Coordinates of C-alpha atoms and ligand atoms in Angstrom, one line a residue:
X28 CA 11.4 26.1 -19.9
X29 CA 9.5 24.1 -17.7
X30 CA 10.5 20.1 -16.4
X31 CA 7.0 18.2 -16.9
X32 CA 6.3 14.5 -16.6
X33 CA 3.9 12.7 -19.2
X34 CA 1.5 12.7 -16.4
X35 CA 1.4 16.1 -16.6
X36 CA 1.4 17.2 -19.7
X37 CA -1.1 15.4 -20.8
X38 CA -3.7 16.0 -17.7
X39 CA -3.0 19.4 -18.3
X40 CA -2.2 19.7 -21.8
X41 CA -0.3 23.2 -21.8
X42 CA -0.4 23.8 -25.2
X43 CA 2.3 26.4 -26.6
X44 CA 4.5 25.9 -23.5
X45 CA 7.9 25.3 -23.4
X46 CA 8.9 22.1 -21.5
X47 CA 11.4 19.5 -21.5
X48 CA 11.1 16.1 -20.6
X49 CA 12.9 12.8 -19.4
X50 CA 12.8 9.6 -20.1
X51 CA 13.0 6.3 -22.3
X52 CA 12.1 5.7 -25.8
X53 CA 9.5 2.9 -26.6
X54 CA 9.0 2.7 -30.3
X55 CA 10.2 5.2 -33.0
X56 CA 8.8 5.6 -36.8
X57 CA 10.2 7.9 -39.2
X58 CA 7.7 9.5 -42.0
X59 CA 9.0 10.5 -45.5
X60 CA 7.5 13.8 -44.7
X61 CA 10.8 15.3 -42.6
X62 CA 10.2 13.9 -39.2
X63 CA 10.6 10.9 -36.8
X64 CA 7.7 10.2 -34.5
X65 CA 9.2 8.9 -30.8
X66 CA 6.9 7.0 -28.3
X67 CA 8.2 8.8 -25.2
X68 CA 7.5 7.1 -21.9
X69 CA 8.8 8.3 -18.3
X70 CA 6.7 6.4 -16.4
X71 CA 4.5 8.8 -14.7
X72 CA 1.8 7.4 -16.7
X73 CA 0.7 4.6 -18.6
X74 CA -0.1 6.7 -21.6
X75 CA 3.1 7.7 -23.8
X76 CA 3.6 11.0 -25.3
X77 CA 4.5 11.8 -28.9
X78 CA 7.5 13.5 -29.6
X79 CA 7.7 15.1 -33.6
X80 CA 11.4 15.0 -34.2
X81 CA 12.0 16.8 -37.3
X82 CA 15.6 16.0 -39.8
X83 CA 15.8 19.6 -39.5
X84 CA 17.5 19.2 -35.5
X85 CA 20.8 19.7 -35.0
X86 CA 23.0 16.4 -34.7
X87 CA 19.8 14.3 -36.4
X88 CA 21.5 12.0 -38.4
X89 CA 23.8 11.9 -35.8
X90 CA 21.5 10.2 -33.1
X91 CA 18.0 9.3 -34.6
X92 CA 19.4 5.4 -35.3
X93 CA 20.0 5.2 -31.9
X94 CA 16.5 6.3 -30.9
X95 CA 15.8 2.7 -30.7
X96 CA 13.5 1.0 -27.6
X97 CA 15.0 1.6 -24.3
X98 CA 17.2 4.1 -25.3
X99 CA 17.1 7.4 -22.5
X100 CA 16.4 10.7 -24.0
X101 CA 15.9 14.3 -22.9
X102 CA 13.7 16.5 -25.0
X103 CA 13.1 19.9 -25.3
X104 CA 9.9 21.4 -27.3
X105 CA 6.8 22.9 -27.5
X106 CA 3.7 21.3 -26.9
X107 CA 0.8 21.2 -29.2
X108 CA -2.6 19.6 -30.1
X109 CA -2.3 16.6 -31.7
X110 CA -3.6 15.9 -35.1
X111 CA -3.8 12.2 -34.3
X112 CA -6.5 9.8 -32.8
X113 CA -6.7 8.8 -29.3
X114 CA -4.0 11.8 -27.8
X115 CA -4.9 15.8 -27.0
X116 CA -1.2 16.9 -27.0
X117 CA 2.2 16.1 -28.6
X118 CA 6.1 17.8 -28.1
X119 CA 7.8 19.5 -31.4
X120 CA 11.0 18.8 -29.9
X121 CA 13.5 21.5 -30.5
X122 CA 16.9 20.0 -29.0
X123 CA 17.4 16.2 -28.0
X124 CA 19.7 14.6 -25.5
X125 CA 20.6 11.2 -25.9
X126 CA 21.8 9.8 -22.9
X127 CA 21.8 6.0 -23.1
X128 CA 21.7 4.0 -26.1
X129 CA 19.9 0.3 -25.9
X130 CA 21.3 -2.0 -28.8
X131 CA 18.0 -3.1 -30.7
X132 CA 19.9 -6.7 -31.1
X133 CA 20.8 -7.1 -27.0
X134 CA 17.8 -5.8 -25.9
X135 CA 15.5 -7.5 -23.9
X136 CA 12.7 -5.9 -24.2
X137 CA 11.3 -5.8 -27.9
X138 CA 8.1 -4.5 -28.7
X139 CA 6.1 -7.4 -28.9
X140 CA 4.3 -8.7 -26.0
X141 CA 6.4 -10.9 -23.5
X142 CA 4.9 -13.7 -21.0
X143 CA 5.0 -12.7 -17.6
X144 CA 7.3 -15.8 -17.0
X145 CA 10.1 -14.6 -19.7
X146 CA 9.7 -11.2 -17.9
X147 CA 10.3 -12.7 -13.8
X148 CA 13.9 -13.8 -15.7
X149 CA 14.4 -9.9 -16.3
X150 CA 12.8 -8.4 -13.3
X151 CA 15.2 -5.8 -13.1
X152 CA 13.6 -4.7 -16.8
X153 CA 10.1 -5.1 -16.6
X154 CA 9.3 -2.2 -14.5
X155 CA 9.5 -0.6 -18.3
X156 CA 6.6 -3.0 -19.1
X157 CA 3.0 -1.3 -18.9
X158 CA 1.7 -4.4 -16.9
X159 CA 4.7 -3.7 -14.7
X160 CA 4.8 0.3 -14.6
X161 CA 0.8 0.5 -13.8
X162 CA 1.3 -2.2 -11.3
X163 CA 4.0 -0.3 -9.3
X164 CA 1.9 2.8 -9.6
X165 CA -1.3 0.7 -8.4
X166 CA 1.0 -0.8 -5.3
X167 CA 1.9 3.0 -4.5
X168 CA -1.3 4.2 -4.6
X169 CA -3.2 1.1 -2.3
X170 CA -0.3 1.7 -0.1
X171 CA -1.4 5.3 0.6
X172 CA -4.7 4.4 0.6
X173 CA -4.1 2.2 3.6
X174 CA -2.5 4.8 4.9
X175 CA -4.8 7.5 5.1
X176 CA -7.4 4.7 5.9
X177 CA -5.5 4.0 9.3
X178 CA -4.3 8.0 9.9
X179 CA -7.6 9.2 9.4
X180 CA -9.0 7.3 12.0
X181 CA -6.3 8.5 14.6
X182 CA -4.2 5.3 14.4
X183 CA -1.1 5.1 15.5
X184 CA 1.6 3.6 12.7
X185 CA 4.5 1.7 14.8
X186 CA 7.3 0.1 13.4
X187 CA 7.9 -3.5 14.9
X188 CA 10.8 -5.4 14.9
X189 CA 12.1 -7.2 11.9
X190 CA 13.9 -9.5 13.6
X191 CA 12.9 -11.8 16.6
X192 CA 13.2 -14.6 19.0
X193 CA 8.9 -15.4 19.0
X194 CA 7.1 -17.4 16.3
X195 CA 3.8 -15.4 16.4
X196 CA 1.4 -18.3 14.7
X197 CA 3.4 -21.1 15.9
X198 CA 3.8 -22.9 12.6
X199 CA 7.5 -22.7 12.9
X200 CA 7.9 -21.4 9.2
X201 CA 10.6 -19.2 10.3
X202 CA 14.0 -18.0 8.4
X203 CA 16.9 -18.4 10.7
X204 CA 19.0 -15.5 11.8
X205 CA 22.3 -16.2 12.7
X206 CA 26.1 -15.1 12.2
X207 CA 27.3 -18.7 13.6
X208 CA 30.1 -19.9 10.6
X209 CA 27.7 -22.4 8.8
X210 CA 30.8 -24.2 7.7
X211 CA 32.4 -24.9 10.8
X212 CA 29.0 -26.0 12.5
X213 CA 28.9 -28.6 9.5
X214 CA 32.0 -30.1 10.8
X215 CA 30.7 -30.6 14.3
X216 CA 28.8 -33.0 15.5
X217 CA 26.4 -32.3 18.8
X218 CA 24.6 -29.5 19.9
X219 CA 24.7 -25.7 18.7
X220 CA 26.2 -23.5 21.8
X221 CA 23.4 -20.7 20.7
X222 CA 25.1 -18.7 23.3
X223 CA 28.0 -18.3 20.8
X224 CA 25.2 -16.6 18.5
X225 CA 25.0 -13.1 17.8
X226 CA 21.9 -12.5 20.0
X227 CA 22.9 -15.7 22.0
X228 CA 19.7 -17.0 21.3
X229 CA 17.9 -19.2 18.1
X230 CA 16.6 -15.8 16.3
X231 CA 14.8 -15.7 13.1
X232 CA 13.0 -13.1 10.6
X233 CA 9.4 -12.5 11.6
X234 CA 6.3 -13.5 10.3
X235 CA 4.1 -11.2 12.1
X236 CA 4.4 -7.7 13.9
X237 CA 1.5 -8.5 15.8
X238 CA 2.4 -9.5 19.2
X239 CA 4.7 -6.6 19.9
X240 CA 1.6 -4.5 18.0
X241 CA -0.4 -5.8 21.0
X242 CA 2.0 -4.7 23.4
X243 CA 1.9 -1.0 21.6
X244 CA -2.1 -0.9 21.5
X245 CA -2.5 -2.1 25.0
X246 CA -1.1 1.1 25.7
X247 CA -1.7 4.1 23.3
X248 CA -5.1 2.8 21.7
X249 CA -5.6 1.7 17.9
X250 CA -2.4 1.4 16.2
X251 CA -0.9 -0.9 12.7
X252 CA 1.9 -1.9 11.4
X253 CA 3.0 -2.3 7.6
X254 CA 6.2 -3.9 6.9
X255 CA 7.6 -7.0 5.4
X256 CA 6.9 -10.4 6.5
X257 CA 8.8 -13.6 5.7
X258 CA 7.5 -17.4 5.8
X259 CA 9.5 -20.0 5.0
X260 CA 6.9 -22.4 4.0
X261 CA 7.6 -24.2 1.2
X262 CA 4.2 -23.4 -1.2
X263 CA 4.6 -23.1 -5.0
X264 CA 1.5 -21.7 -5.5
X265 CA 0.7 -18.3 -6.7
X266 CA -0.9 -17.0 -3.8
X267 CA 2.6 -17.5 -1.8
X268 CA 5.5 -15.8 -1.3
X269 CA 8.5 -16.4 1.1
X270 CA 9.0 -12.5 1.7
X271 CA 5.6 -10.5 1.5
X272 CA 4.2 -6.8 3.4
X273 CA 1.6 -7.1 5.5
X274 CA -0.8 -4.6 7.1
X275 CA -1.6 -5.5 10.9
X276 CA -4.0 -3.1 12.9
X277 CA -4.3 -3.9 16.6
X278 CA -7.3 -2.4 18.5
X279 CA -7.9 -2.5 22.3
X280 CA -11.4 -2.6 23.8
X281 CA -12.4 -4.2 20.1
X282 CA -14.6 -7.3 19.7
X283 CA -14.8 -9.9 16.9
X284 CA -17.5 -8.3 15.6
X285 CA -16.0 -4.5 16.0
X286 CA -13.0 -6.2 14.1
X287 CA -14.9 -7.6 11.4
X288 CA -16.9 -4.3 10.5
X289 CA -13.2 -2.4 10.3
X290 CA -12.0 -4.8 7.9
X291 CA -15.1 -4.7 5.8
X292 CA -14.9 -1.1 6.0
X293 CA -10.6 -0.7 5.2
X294 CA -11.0 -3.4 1.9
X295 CA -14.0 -1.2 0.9
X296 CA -12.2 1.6 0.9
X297 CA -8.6 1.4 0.0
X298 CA -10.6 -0.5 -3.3
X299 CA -12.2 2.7 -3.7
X300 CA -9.4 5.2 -3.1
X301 CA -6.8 3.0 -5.5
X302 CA -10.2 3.0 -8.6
X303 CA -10.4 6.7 -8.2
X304 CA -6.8 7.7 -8.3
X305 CA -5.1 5.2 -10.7
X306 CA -8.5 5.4 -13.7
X307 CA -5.9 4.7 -16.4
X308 CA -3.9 1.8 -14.9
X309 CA -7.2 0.0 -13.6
X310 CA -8.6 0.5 -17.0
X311 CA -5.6 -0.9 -18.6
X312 CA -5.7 -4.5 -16.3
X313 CA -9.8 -4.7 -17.1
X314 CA -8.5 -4.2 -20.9
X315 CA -5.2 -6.3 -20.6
X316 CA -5.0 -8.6 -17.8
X317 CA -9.0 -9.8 -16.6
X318 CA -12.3 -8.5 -18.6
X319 CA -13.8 -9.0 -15.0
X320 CA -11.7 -6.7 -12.9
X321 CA -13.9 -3.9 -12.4
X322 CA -17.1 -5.5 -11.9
X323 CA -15.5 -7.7 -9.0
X324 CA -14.0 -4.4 -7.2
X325 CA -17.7 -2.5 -8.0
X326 CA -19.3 -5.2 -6.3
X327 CA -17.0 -5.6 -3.7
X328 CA -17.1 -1.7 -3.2
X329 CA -20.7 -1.5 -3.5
X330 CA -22.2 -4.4 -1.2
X331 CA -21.9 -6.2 1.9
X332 CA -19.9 -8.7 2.9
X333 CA -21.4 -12.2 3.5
X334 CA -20.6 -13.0 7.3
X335 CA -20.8 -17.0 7.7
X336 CA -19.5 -18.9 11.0
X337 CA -16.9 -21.5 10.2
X338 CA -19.6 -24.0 10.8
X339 CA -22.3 -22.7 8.8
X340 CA -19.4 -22.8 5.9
X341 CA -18.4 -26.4 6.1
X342 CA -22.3 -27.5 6.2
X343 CA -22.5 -25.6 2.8
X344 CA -19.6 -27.1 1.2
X345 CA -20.3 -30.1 2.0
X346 CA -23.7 -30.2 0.5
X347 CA -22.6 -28.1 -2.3
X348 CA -22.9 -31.6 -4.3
X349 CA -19.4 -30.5 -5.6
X350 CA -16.2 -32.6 -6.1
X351 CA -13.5 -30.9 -4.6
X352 CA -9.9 -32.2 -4.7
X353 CA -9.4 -31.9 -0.7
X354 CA -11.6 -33.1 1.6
X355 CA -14.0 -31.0 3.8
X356 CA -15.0 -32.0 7.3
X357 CA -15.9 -29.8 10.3
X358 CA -12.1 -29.8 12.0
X359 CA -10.0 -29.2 8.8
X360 CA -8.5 -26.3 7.3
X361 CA -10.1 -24.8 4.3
X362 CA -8.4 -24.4 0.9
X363 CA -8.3 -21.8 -1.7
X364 CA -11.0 -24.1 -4.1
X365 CA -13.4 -24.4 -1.2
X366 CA -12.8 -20.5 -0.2
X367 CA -13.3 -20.0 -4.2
X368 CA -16.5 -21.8 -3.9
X369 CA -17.9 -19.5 -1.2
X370 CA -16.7 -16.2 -2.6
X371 CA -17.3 -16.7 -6.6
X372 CA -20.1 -19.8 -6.8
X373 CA -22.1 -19.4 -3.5
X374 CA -22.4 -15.9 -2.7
X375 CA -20.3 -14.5 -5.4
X376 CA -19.4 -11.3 -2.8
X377 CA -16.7 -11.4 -0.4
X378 CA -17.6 -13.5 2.8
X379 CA -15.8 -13.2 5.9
X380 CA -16.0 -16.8 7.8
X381 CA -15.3 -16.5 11.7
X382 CA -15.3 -19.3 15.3
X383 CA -12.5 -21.6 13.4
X384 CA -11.7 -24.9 15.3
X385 CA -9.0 -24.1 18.1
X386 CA -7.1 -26.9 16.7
X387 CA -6.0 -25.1 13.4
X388 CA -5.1 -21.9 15.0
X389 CA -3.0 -20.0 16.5
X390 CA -2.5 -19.8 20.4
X391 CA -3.7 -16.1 21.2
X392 CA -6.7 -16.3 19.4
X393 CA -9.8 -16.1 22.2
X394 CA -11.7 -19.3 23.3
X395 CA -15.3 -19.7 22.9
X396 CA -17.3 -21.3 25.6
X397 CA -18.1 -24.2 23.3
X398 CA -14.0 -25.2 23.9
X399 CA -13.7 -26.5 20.1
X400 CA -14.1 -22.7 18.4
X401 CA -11.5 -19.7 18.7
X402 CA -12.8 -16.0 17.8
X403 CA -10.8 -16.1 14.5
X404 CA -11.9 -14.5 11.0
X405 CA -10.8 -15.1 7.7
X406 CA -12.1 -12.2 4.8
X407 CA -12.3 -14.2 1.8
X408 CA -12.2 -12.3 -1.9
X409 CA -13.3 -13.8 -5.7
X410 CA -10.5 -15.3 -7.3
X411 CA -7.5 -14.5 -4.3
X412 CA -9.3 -16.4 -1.4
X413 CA -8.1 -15.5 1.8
X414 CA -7.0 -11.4 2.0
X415 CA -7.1 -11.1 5.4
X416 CA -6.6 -13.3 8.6
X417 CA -7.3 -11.7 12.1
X418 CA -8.6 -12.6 15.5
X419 CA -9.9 -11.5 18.9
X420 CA -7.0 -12.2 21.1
X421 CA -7.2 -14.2 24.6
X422 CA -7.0 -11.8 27.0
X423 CA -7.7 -13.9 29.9
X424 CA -4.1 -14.7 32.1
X425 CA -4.9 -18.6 32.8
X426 CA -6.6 -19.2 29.5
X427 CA -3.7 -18.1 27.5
X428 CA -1.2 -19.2 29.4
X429 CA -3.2 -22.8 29.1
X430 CA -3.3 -22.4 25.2
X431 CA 0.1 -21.8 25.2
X432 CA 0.6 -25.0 26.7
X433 CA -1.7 -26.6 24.5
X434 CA -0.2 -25.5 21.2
X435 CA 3.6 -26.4 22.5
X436 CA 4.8 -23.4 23.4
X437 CA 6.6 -22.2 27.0
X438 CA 4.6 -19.3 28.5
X439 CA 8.2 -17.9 29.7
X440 CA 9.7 -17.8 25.9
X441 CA 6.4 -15.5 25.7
X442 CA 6.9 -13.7 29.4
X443 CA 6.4 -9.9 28.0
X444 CA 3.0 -10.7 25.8
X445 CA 1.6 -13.0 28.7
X446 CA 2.2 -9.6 31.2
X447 CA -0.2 -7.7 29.1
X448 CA -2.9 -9.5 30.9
X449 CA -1.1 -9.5 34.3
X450 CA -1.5 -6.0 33.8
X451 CA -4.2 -4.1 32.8
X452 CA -5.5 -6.6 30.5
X453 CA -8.2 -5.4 28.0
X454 CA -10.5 -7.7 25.3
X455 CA -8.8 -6.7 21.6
X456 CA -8.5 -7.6 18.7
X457 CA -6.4 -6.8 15.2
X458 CA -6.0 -8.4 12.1
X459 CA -3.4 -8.7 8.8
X460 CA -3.6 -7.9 6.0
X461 CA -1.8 -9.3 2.5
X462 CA -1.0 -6.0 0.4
X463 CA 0.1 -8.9 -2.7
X464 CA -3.4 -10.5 -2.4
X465 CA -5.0 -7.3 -2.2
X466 CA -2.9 -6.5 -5.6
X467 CA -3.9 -9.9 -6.9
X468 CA -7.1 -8.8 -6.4
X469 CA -7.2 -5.2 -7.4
X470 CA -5.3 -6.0 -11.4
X471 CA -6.8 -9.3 -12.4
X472 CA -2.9 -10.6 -11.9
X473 CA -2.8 -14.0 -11.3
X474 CA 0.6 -14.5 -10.2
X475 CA 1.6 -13.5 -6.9
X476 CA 5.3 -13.2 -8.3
X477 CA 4.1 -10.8 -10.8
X478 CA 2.7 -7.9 -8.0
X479 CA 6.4 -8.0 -6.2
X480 CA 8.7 -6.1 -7.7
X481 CA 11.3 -9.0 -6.5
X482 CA 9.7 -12.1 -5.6
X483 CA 11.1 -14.8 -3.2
X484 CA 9.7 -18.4 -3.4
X485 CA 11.6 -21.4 -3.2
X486 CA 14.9 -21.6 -4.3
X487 CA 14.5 -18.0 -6.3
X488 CA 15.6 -15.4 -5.0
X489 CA 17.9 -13.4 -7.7
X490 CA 17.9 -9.7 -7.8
Ligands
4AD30 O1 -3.5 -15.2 8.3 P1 -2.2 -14.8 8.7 O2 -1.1 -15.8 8.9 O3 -2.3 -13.9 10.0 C1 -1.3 -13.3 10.7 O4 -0.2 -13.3 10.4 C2 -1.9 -12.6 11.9 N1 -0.7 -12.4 12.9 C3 -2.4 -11.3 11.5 C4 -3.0 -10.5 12.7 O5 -4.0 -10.9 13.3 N2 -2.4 -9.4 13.0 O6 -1.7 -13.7 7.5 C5 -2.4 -12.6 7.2 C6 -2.5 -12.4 5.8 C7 -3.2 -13.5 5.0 O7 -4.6 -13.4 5.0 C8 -2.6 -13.3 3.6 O8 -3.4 -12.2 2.9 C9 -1.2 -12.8 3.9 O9 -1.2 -12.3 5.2 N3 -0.3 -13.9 3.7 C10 0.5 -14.1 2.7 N4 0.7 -13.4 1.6 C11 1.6 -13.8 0.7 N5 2.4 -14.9 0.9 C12 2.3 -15.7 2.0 N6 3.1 -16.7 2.2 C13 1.3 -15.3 3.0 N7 0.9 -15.7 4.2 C14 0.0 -14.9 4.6
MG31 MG1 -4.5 -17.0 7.7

């Protein structure tokens, strides 16, 4: 007797075998003609399998009531060609465990469809969802495609610190860190003693592994990071989320130009590497979830990027003859309708805008000669807007350390990153990443709560 998952059998189809499997009950129907049919799902696949349960079992009336949705079984059978439409394979089950009932009337989860809101209320449950199961499965699969993308290529994955005393893009949306008692500091009035802290120093939860990735690439050649990032800024929209995993590859002796040709190249191909190993789930979202799915990753696999200077971009828009709710004007930032515009109206491919005004950007991005632009890049996608945000980084001593001035900040908070160009400075260049928008963009979902398995926004974060 052989342990299979769904996956398996049903790839493999090994009819006459003995195996048992695992796993939770979705639906059951019992014929007149001696036998129950069970919807079997154990989350290997989307696809269920069909268990035959015949009366003839021992313990039948016993436990086939209880065979209800959600309820965890353990079957034993024999496989065999299926009779019905749509299904190569089914189990004659010759013993059945039952080892969780799930009360039809408390259950959450009936058969009929749920909204995706009702199901953010149950998060803990709607991994037993199909949207929910194939989106896990897609998330695992883009996460090794990134992956292999980055060890392939001889990169080095390092692990950066979760915790830290350095706001990498300076927009002080950072979580606080601290073990001072929060109740006693209410009572006080004056300043925090952040010597009494536990690294006795303000500290917070980072929003980027980039600088210290910089310190690791300025030393041992192209590396990335991939780890969870947290911003505390306070966006409802569903593109946002307070906690989100980011991808951040650093490259020494890169250019803006060598950096925008490897992100071209990585979205290309981690698209291609989740279509080819997940055909079921990514057939499902084109089915269920957005009729346009796989024509927008074909395209986006198939073609070339659009490669547009910030400049060029804001002359477009703004003689696109289109009403947009925010302004546009050469100097402000653009936003997701006017990124929209570019990617699904104008050029309706993914367009990668680069030289954003130094004023909206972050202080280690490098100076162009014109002293308005910074060597920044944004890759914009259909429907998502921006996926990735990346840079060449300053590495010239007094420029940076004049930026840093610029933007606010105290070159000495920053003494270790500004020492990469004391020493052996080199031009490079990295950018992140946003594995959520990338899942956005891969499933047709159009909440960013919905590709998490346990979102965190403002004032939610439960589970
Ligand atoms: O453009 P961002 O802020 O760039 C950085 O953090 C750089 N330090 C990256 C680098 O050069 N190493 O963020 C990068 C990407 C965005 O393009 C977006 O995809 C995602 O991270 N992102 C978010 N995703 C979900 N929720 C949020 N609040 C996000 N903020 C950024
Ligand atoms: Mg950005």
């Amino acid at each position: 007797m052989r342990r299979m998952k769904t996956a398996a059998i049903l790839s493999q189809a090994p009819i006459g075998e003995d195996v048992e499997v695992r796993g939770w009950v979705r639906t059951r129907r019992d014929s007149k003609q001696g036998f129950a049919f069970v919807e079997f799902n154990d989350g290997s696949t989307l696809a269920n399998l069909q268990i035959l349960v015949e009366t003839s079992l021992p313990g039948y009336a016993d436990w086939i009531h209880h065979l209800t949705t959600g309820a965890s079984i353990g079957v034993c059978g024999v496989v065999q060609a299926s009779p019905a439409k749509g299904q190569s394979v089914e189990l004659l089950a010759s013993a059945l465990t039952l080892y969780g009932t799930a009360p039809a009337e408390k259950y959450p989860l009936q058969k009929k469809q749920h909204s995706f809101e009702f199901l953010r209320e149950i998060a803990h449950l709607r991994p037993r969802t199909n949207t929910f199961g194939a989106i896990a499965r897609v998330r695992n699969a883009l996460s090794a495609a990134i992956h292999n993308f980055f060890q392939s290529r001889g990169f080095l994955y390092v692990h950066t610190p979760i915790i830290t005393t350095s706001d990498c893009e300076g927009a002080g949306q950072m979580f606080r860190v601290t073990t001072l008692d929060l109740a006693r500091l209410a009572q006080l009035k004056g300043e925090i003693d952040w010597g009494e802290d536990f690294f006795a120093k303000p500290a917070s939860l980072t929003v980027s592994g980039q600088l210290e990735a910089e310190t690791f690439a300025c030393a041992l050649g192209e590396c990335y990071t991939f780890g969870p990032t947290f911003r505390a800024e306070n966006s409802n929209t569903t593109r946002h989320l307070a906690e989100f995993w980011m991808v951040e590859p650093e490259m020494p002796f890169y250019d803006l130009a060598d950096n925008m040709d490897l992100a071209e190249t990585f979205i290309r191909t981690i698209l291609r590497d989740v279509l080819e190993r997940c055909p079921a789930d990514m057939e499902f979202f084109n089915q269920r979830i957005d009729k346009t799915v796989l024509e927008t990753l074909r395209n986006i696999t198939d073609n070339e990027f659009v490669r547009l200077s910030y400049t060029e971009a804001v002359g477009l828009l703004e003689n696109s003859g289109r009403k947009f709710e925010y302004p546009v004007r050469w100097g402000l930032d653009l936003q997701s309708e006017h990124e929209r515009y570019l990617t699904e109206e104008q050029f309706r491919r993914p367009v990668i805008l680069y030289d954003y005004p130094r004023a909206i950007k972050p202080f280690y991005m490098r100076c162009n000669d014109d002293g308005k632009t910074v060597r920044a890049m944004d890759v914009l996608v259909p429907r998502v807007g921006e996926i990735i945000g990346g840079s060449q980084r300053e590495e010239r001593l007094d420029v940076l350390v004049a930026r840093m001035t610029e933007c606010g900040l105290n070159p000495d908070d920053y003494w270790w990153y500004v020492d990469l160009r004391r020493y052996g400075t080199v031009p490079h260049a990295g950018f992140g990443l946003g594995l959520e928008r990338t899942l956005l963009l891969l499933t047709g979902m159009i909440n960013i709560r919905d590709v998490i398995a346990y979102p965190r926004t403002p004032k939610h974060a439960e589970f």
